[in-house]
Amino acid sequence: MASASESTNATGSAVRRPKAVRRRDELRRAVAAFRASGQTVGLVPTMGAVHAGHLSLVEACRTECDVTIATLFVNPTQFGPGEDFAQYPRPLDADLEAFGRHGVDLVFMPDTEEMYRPDHQTFIEVGGVSEAFEGEGRPGHFRGVATIVLKLLNVAAADIAYFGQKDYQQSLVIRRLVEDLDLPVQIRVCPIVRDPDGLAMSSRNVYLSGQERRQALALPESLARAEEQITAGERDADVIRQAMTEHLERAGLDVQYVALVDSGTMTSTHTVTGPTVALVAAKVGKTRLIDNRIIG
Ligand code: AMP
């Protein structure tokens, strides 16, 4: 295990902080030492503003791997022009504390120049699964995601990497990347963690006013409705999507897409016959939120 340091938090109690490294070569050396001593290494990539969703990935990693490495990196290449890269929350101390409390052994927190040198010229394009929905609404987003995930996997040389179902399409893009490029890592996708009222946890929820947060509940509600309809025997995807869209619009949301897709390929479903994923993206005020539910 990596060495950790102790400090005190606002209430004066001792907090175990994981060892944190900023440079790729430091991470490589640490991972090489873990592996040389026969330990398995798990990786939990995050952009920080840590919440219980991120921590569920940490828990899953700790149950399977000897060493848990989390990353904190707000990846500029996955944000489009006009998106929230500059304002994305970066509560570094709280993140390190949260990771420490949950038993993360090592945090990799490079700055932008460490991951993208000024002469960086190589990007990864995943095809098919990345094209619709998030790929269409956020051009270049998955190119940035695939590039940073490949770079993190290369530097961390983990046995297993953990991602959330919250970003369902992203999880398929990453599985495709790993399979197509023969990467020697296993991918785990962990269930969505929700607040008690049903809203999927997201670092972007801090942008919501009280009123917007109530409106945002229409996302999980619309997914629950889709499941109810399917359970009741509805098979026509257009009928289900229409009901979901109406529910979101009634709550005052700006709907970006409402989709029912095949769970493995992200292709749109016309008639629900097998395992289906319902996905929604909508803006609540200025904040763009996504959510999904696996049905059947
Ligand atoms: P992010 O920091 O938003 O890039 O997320 C880092 C990882 O945490 C990604 O694999 C996300 O899918 C996952 N994640 C984010 N929110 C949740 C959530 N509510 N439940 C489970 N996993 C999540």
Coordinates of N, CA and C and ligand atoms in Angstrom, one line a residue, residues 44-48 51-54 56-57 78 88 162-167 170 190-194 200-204, ligand 1:
V44 N -9.7 4.1 -10.7 CA -11.0 4.8 -10.7 C -10.8 6.2 -11.3
P45 N -11.0 6.4 -12.6 CA -10.8 7.7 -13.2 C -12.0 8.6 -12.8
T46 N -11.7 9.8 -12.3 CA -12.7 10.8 -12.1 C -12.3 12.2 -12.5
M47 N -13.2 13.1 -12.6 CA -12.9 14.5 -12.7 C -13.0 15.3 -11.4
G48 N -13.3 14.5 -10.3 CA -13.3 15.1 -9.0 C -14.7 15.7 -8.7
H51 N -18.4 12.5 -5.1 CA -19.7 12.3 -4.4 C -19.8 10.7 -4.3
A52 N -20.9 10.3 -3.7 CA -21.1 8.9 -3.4 C -21.1 8.0 -4.6
G53 N -21.4 8.6 -5.8 CA -21.3 7.8 -7.0 C -19.8 7.4 -7.3
H54 N -18.9 8.4 -7.2 CA -17.5 8.1 -7.4 C -17.0 7.1 -6.3
S56 N -18.6 4.8 -4.8 CA -19.1 3.5 -5.0 C -18.1 2.7 -6.0
L57 N -17.5 3.5 -6.9 CA -16.5 2.8 -7.7 C -15.3 2.5 -6.9
Q78 N -12.5 16.9 -23.5 CA -13.8 16.3 -23.6 C -14.9 17.4 -23.4
Y88 N -16.1 24.1 -13.9 CA -16.3 22.8 -13.3 C -15.7 22.8 -11.9
Y162 N -12.6 1.0 -13.3 CA -14.0 1.1 -12.9 C -14.7 2.4 -13.4
F163 N -15.9 2.2 -14.0 CA -16.6 3.3 -14.5 C -18.1 3.2 -14.0
G164 N -18.9 4.3 -14.2 CA -20.3 4.2 -13.8 C -21.3 4.1 -14.9
Q165 N -22.3 3.4 -14.6 CA -23.4 3.3 -15.5 C -24.1 4.6 -15.8
K166 N -23.9 5.6 -14.8 CA -24.4 6.9 -15.0 C -24.1 7.5 -16.4
D167 N -22.9 7.2 -16.9 CA -22.5 7.6 -18.2 C -22.6 6.4 -19.1
Q170 N -20.8 6.3 -22.5 CA -19.4 6.4 -22.2 C -18.9 5.0 -21.9
C190 N -20.3 0.1 -12.8 CA -21.0 0.0 -11.5 C -22.4 0.8 -11.6
P191 N -23.4 0.3 -10.8 CA -24.7 0.9 -10.9 C -24.7 2.4 -10.5
I192 N -25.8 3.1 -11.0 CA -26.0 4.5 -10.7 C -26.3 4.7 -9.2
V193 N -25.6 5.6 -8.6 CA -25.9 6.0 -7.2 C -26.8 7.3 -7.3
R194 N -27.9 7.2 -6.5 CA -28.9 8.3 -6.6 C -29.0 8.9 -5.2
A200 N -30.0 11.3 -9.9 CA -28.6 10.6 -10.1 C -27.6 11.6 -9.6
M201 N -26.6 11.1 -8.8 CA -25.6 12.0 -8.3 C -24.7 12.4 -9.4
S202 N -24.3 13.7 -9.4 CA -23.5 14.2 -10.5 C -22.7 15.4 -9.9
S203 N -21.5 15.6 -10.3 CA -20.7 16.8 -9.9 C -21.4 18.1 -10.3
R204 N -22.2 18.0 -11.4 CA -22.9 19.2 -11.9 C -24.1 19.5 -11.1
Ligands
AMP1 P1 -16.9 12.1 -13.6 O1 -16.1 12.6 -12.5 O2 -18.2 12.7 -13.7 O3 -16.1 12.0 -14.9 O4 -17.2 10.5 -13.2 C1 -16.2 9.6 -12.9 C2 -16.8 8.3 -12.9 O5 -17.8 8.2 -11.9 C3 -17.4 7.9 -14.3 O6 -17.1 6.5 -14.6 C4 -18.9 8.1 -14.0 O7 -19.8 7.3 -14.8 C5 -19.0 7.7 -12.5 N1 -20.2 8.3 -11.9 C6 -20.5 9.6 -11.9 N2 -21.7 9.7 -11.3 C7 -22.1 8.5 -10.9 C8 -23.2 8.0 -10.1 N3 -24.2 8.8 -9.7 N4 -23.3 6.7 -9.9 C9 -22.3 5.9 -10.3 N5 -21.2 6.3 -10.9 C10 -21.1 7.6 -11.2

